[in-house]
Tab-separated table of C-alpha atoms in Angstrom:
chain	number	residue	atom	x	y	z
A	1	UNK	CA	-5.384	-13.057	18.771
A	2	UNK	CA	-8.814	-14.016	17.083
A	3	UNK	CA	-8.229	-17.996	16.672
A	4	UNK	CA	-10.535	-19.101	13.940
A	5	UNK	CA	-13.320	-20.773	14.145
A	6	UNK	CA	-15.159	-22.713	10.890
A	7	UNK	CA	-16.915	-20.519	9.056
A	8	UNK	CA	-19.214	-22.674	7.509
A	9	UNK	CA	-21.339	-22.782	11.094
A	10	UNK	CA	-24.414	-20.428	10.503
A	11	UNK	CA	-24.728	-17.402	12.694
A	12	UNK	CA	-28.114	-15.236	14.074
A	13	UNK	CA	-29.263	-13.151	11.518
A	14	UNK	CA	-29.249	-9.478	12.105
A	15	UNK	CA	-26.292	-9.340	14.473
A	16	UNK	CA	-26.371	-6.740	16.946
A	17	UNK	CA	-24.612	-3.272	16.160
A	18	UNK	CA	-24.237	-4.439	12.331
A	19	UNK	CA	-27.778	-2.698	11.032
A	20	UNK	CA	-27.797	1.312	10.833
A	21	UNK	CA	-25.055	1.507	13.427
A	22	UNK	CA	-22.906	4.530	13.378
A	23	UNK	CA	-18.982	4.846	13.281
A	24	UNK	CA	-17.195	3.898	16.308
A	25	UNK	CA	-16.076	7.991	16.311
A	26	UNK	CA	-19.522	9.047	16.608
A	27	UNK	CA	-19.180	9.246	20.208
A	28	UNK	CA	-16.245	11.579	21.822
A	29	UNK	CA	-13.077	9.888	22.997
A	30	UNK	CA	-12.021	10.539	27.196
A	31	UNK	CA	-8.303	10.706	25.947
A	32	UNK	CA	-7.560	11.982	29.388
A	33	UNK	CA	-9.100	8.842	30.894
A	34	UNK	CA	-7.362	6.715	28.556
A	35	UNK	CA	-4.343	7.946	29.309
A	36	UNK	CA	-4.391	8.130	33.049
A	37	UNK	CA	-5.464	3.961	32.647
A	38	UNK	CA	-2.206	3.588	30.383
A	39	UNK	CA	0.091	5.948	32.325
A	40	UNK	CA	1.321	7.843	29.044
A	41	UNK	CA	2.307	10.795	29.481
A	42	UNK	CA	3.880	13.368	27.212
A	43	UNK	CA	4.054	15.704	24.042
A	44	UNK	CA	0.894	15.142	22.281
A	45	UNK	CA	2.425	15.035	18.589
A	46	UNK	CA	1.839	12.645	15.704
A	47	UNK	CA	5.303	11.310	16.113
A	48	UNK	CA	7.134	7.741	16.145
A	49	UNK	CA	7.942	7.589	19.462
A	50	UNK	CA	4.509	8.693	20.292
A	51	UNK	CA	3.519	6.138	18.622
A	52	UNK	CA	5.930	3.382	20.207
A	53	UNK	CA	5.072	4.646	23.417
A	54	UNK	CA	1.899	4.786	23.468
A	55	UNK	CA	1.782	1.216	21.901
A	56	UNK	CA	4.140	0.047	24.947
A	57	UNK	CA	1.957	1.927	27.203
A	58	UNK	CA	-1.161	0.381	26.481
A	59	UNK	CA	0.056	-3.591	25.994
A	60	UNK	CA	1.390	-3.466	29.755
A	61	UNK	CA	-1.733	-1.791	31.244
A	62	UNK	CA	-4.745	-3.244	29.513
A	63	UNK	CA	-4.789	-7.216	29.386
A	64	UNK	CA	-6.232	-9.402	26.236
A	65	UNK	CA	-8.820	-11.483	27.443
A	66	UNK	CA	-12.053	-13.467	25.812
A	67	UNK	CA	-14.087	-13.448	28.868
A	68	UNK	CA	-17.381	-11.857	28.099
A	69	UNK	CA	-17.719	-14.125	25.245
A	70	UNK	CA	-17.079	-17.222	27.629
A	71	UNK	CA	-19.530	-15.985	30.023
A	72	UNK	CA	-22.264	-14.353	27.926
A	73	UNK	CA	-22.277	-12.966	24.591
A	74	UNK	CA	-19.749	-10.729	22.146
A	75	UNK	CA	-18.838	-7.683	23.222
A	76	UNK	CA	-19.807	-4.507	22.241
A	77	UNK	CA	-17.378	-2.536	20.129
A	78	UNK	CA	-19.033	1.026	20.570
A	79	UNK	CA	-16.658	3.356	21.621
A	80	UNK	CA	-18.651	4.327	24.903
A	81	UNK	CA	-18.896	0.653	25.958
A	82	UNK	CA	-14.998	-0.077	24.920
A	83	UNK	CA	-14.100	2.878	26.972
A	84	UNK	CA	-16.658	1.745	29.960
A	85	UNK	CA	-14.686	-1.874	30.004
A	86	UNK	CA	-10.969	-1.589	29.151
A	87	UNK	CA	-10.657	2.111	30.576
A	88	UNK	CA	-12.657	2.800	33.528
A	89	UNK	CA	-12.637	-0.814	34.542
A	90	UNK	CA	-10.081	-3.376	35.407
A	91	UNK	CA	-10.861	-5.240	32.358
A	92	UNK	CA	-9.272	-6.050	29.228
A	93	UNK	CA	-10.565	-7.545	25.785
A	94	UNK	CA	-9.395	-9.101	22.516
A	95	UNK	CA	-8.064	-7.723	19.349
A	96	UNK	CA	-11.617	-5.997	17.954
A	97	UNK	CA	-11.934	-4.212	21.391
A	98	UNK	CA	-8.264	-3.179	21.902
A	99	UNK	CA	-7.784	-2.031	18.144
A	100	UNK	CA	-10.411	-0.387	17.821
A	101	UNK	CA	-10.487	1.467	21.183
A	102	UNK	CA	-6.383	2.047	20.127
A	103	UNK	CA	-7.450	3.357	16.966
A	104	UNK	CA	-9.594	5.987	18.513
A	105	UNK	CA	-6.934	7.188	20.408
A	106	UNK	CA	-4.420	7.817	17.356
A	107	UNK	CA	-6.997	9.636	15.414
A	108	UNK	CA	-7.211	12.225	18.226
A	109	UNK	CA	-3.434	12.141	17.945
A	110	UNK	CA	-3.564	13.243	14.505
A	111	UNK	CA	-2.365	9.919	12.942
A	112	UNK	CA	-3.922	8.375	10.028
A	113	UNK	CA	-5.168	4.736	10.358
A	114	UNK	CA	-6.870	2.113	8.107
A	115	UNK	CA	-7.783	-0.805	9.670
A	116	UNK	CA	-6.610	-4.268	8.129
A	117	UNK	CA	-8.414	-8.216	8.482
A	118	UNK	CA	-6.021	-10.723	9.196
A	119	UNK	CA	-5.882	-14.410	9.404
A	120	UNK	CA	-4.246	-15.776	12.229
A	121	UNK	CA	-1.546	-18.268	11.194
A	122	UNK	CA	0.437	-19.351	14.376
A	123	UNK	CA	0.396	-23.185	14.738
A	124	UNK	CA	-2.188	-23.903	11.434
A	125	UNK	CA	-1.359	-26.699	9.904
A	126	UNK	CA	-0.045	-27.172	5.950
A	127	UNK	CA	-2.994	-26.068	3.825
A	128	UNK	CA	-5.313	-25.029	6.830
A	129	UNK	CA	-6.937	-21.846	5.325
A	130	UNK	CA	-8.190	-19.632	8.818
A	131	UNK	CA	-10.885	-17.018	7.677
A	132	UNK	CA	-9.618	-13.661	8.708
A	133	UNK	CA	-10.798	-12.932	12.061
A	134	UNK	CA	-8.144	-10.900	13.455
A	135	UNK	CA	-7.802	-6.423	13.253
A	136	UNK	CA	-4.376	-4.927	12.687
A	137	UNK	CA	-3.762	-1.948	11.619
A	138	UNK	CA	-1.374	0.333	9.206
A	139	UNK	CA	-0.558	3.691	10.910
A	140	UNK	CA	0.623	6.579	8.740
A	141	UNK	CA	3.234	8.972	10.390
A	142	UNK	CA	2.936	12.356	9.271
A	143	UNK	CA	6.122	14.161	7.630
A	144	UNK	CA	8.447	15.713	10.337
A	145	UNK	CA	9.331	18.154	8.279
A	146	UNK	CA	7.984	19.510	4.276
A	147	UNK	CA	9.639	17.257	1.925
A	148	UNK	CA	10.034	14.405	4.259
A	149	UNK	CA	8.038	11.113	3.369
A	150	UNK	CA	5.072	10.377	5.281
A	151	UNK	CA	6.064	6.433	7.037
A	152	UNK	CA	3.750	3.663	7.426
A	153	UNK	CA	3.468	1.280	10.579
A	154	UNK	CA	2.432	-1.990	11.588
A	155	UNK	CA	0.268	-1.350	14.932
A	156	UNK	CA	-1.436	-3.951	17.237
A	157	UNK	CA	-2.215	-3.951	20.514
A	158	UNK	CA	-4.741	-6.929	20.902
A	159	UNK	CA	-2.102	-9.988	19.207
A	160	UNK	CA	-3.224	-11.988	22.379
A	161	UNK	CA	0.353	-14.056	21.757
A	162	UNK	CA	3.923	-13.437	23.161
A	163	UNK	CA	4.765	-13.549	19.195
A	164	UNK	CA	2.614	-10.152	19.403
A	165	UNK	CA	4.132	-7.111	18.599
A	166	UNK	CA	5.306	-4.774	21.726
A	167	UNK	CA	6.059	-1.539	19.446
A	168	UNK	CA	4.762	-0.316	16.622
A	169	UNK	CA	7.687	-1.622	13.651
A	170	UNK	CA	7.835	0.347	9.693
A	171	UNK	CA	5.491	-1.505	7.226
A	172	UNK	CA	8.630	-2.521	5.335
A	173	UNK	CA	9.040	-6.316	3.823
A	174	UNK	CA	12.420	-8.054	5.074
A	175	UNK	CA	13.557	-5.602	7.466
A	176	UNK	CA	14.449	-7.280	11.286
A	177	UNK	CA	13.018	-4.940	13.945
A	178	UNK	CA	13.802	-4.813	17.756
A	179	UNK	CA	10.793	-3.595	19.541
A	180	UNK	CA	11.590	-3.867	23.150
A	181	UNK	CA	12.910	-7.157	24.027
A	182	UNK	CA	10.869	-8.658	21.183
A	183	UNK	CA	12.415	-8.932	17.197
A	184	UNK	CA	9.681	-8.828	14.334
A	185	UNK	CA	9.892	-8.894	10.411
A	186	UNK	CA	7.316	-8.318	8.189
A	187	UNK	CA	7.622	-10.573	4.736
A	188	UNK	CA	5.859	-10.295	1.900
A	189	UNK	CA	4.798	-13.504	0.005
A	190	UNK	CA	2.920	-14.360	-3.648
A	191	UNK	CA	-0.504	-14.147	-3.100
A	192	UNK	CA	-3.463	-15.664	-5.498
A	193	UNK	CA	-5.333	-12.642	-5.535
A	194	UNK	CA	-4.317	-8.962	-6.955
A	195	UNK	CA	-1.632	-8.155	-4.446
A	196	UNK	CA	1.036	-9.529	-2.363
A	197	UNK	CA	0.229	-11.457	1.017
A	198	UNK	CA	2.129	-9.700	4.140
A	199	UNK	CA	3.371	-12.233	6.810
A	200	UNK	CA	3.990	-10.973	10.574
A	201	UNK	CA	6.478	-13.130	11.976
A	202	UNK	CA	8.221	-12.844	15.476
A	203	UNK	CA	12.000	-14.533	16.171
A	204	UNK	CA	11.167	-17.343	18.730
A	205	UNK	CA	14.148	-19.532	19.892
A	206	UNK	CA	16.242	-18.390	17.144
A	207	UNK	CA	14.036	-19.238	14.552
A	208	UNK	CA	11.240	-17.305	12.699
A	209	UNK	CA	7.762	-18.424	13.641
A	210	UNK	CA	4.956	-16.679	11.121
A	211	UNK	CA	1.878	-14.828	13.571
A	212	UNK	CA	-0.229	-13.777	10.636
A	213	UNK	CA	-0.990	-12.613	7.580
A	214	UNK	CA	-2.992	-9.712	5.381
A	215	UNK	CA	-3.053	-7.518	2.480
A	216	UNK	CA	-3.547	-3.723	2.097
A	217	UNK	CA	-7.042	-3.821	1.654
A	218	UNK	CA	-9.138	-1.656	4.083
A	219	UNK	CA	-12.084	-3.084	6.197
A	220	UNK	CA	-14.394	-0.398	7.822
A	221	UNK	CA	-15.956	-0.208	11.085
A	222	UNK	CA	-18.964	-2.587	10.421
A	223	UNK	CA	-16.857	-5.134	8.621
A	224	UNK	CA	-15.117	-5.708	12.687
A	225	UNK	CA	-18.604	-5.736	13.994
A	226	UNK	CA	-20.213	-8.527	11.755
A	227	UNK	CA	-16.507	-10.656	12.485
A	228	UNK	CA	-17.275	-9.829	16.317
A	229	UNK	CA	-20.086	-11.683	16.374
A	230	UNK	CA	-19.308	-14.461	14.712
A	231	UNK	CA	-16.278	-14.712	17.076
A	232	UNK	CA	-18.182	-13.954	20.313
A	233	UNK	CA	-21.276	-16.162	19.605
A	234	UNK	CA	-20.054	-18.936	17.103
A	235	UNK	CA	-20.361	-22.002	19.360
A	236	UNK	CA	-17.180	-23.387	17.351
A	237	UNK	CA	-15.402	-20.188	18.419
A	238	UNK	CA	-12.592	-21.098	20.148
A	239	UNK	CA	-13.501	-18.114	22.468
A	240	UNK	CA	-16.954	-19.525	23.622
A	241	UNK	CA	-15.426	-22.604	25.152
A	242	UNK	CA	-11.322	-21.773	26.007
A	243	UNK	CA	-10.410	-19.111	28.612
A	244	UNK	CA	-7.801	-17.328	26.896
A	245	UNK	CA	-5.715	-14.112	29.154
A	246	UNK	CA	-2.864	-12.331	28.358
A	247	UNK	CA	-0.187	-9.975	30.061
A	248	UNK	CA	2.386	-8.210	28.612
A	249	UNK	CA	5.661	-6.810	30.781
A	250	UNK	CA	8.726	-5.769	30.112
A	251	UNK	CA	10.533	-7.851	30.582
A	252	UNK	CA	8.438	-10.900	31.096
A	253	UNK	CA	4.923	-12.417	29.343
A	254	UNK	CA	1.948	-14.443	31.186
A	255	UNK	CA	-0.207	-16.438	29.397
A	256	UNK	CA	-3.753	-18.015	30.255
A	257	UNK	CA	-4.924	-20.788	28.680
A	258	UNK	CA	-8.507	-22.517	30.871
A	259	UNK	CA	-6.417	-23.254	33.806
A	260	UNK	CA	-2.822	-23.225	32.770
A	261	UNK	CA	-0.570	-19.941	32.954
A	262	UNK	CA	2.423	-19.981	31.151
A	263	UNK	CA	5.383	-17.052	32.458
A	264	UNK	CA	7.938	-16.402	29.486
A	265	UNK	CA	10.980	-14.449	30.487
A	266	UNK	CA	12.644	-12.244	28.142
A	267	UNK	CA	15.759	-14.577	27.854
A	268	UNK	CA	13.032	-16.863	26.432
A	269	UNK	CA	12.683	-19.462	29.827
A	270	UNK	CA	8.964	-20.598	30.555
A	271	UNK	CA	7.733	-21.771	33.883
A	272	UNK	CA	4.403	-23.267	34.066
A	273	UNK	CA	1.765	-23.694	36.580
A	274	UNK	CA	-2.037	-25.149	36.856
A	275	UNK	CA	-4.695	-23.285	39.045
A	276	UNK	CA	-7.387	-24.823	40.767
A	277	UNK	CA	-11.036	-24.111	41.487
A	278	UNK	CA	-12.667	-21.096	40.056
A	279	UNK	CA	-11.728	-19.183	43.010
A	280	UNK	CA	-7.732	-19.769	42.554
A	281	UNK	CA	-8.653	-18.683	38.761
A	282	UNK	CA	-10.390	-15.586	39.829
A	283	UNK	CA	-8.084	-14.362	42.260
A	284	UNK	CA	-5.380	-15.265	39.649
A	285	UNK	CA	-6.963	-13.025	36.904
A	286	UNK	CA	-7.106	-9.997	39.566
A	287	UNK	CA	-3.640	-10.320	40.841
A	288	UNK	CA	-1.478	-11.471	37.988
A	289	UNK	CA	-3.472	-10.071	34.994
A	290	UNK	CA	-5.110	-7.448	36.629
A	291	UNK	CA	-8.612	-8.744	35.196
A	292	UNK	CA	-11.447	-7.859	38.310
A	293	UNK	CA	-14.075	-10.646	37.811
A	294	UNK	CA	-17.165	-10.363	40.663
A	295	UNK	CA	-16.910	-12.695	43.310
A	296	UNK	CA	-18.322	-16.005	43.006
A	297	UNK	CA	-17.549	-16.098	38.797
A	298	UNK	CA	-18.448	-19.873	37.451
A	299	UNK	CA	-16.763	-20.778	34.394
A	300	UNK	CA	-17.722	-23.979	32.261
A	301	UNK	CA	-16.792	-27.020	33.822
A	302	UNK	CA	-14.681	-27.835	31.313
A	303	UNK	CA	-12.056	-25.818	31.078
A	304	UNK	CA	-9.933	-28.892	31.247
A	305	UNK	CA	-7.807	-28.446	28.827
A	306	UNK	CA	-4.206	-27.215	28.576
């Protein structure tokens, strides 16, 4: 989840990556790699439950974290360096790295995706307006059989929430969807430009909490890499001053916020706990999240906060 920062804070000019760069496809895809880090294993057929799966099968083995842009700098969303951190390393990233390595990975399944901008909505306030700084995407199933209709689905892997989506659900308005032992709706709103506004919203405590919202217009490849940087080097990004991990389980959901972690169970119980120095928070990251920082890691002094 891409929290957003104000937009009206200027950025460097000629971001990194934005200039001349080619499509994230340019370079090949190790699918093999990818799917040895995820554990997925099976037919390799545009189908739903490929596509559950493999959603399933990537949220529990690669983590959501904002670390390189608390450390250093925004990440690189090249598919070489995406595959070089959250699939040959013990590392994860945030929803530009993990959707767009994820999209990579159902091209070369044979599914059709267009990438949609989002604006996070999860605790805004009445008439906050977020600039869309989030990547979902719309997945298009291909027909099972001639004749059938070719089905649309709602796909993210790098919702750093436990509102986030754990399968892939149908992009259909006012339909309740079980995806594991999550429930998710998608509803469909008036909207003051030419189309309707789609709302994500996840059943929290028995009530329906909205995650985010979009509309069916595509972005492209560079569109993600000018929002990365403002995300990863925007001093009022919440990612350059809040440590922010995720963890998704089956059964169970751990949270990161500076130096609180937050366990949700799936009956919807929350235990909370606060670490220590930055050696309690690395060793935490490595065991718990199964983020491998190198010994001796600083982090800002003030991660303070809750």
């Amino acid at each position: 989840m891409t929290d957003a920062p104000d937009t009206k804070t200027s950025t460097p000019a000629s971001p990194a990556g934005t200039a001349g760069t080619a499509p994230h496809s340019a370079s090949p895809l190790d699918l093999d790699a990818y799917l040895a880090r995820t554990g997925w294993s099976g037919e390799r057929r545009a189908t739903v439950e490929t596509l559950r799966s493999l959603h399933r099968a990537h949220l529990e083995a690669i983590p959501f974290e904002n670390l390189q842009p608390l450390l250093d700098t925004a990440p690189s969303l090249a598919l070489p360096d995406l595959q070089d951190k959250l699939v040959r390393s013990r590392r994860g990233g945030y929803c530009f790295e993990q959707n767009t390595l994820f999209t990579a990975v159902l091209e070369a399944f044979g599914f059709r995706v267009t990438r949609f901008a989002a604006r996070v909505v999860l605790g805004a306030g009445p008439g906050d307006v977020r600039p869309r700084t989030h990547m979902t995407l719309a997945v298009q199933v291909p027909a099972a059989a001639p004749g059938d209709p070719v089905r649309t689905y709602l796909a993210d892997v790098g919702y750093g929430s436990v509102g986030g989506l754990y399968e892939a659900i149908p992009l259909v308005a006012d339909v309740e969807v079980a995806d594991g032992v999550r429930s998710h709706r998608l509803i469909r709103r008036p909207h003051h430009g030419p189309s309707d506004l789609w709302t994500l919203q996840a059943r929290q405590g028995g009530v329906w909490t909205d995650q985010y919202t979009f509309t069916e217009e595509p972005f492209e490849h560079p569109d993600f890499e000018v929002f990365n940087w403002h995300v990863g080097t925007n001093p009022r990004s919440p990612f350059r001053y809040s440590l922010i991990a995720q963890r998704t389980f089956p059964t169970r959901h751990l949270a990161l916020h500076n130096r609180t972690v937050v366990e949700t169970r799936e009956d919807g119980s929350a235990e909370e706990r606060r670490l220590g120095d930055d050696e309690d928070l690395v060793a935490v990251l490595a065991r718990d999240f199964g983020i491998e920082l190198p010994p001796g890691t600083r982090f800002p002094t003030d991660l303070t906060g809750a």
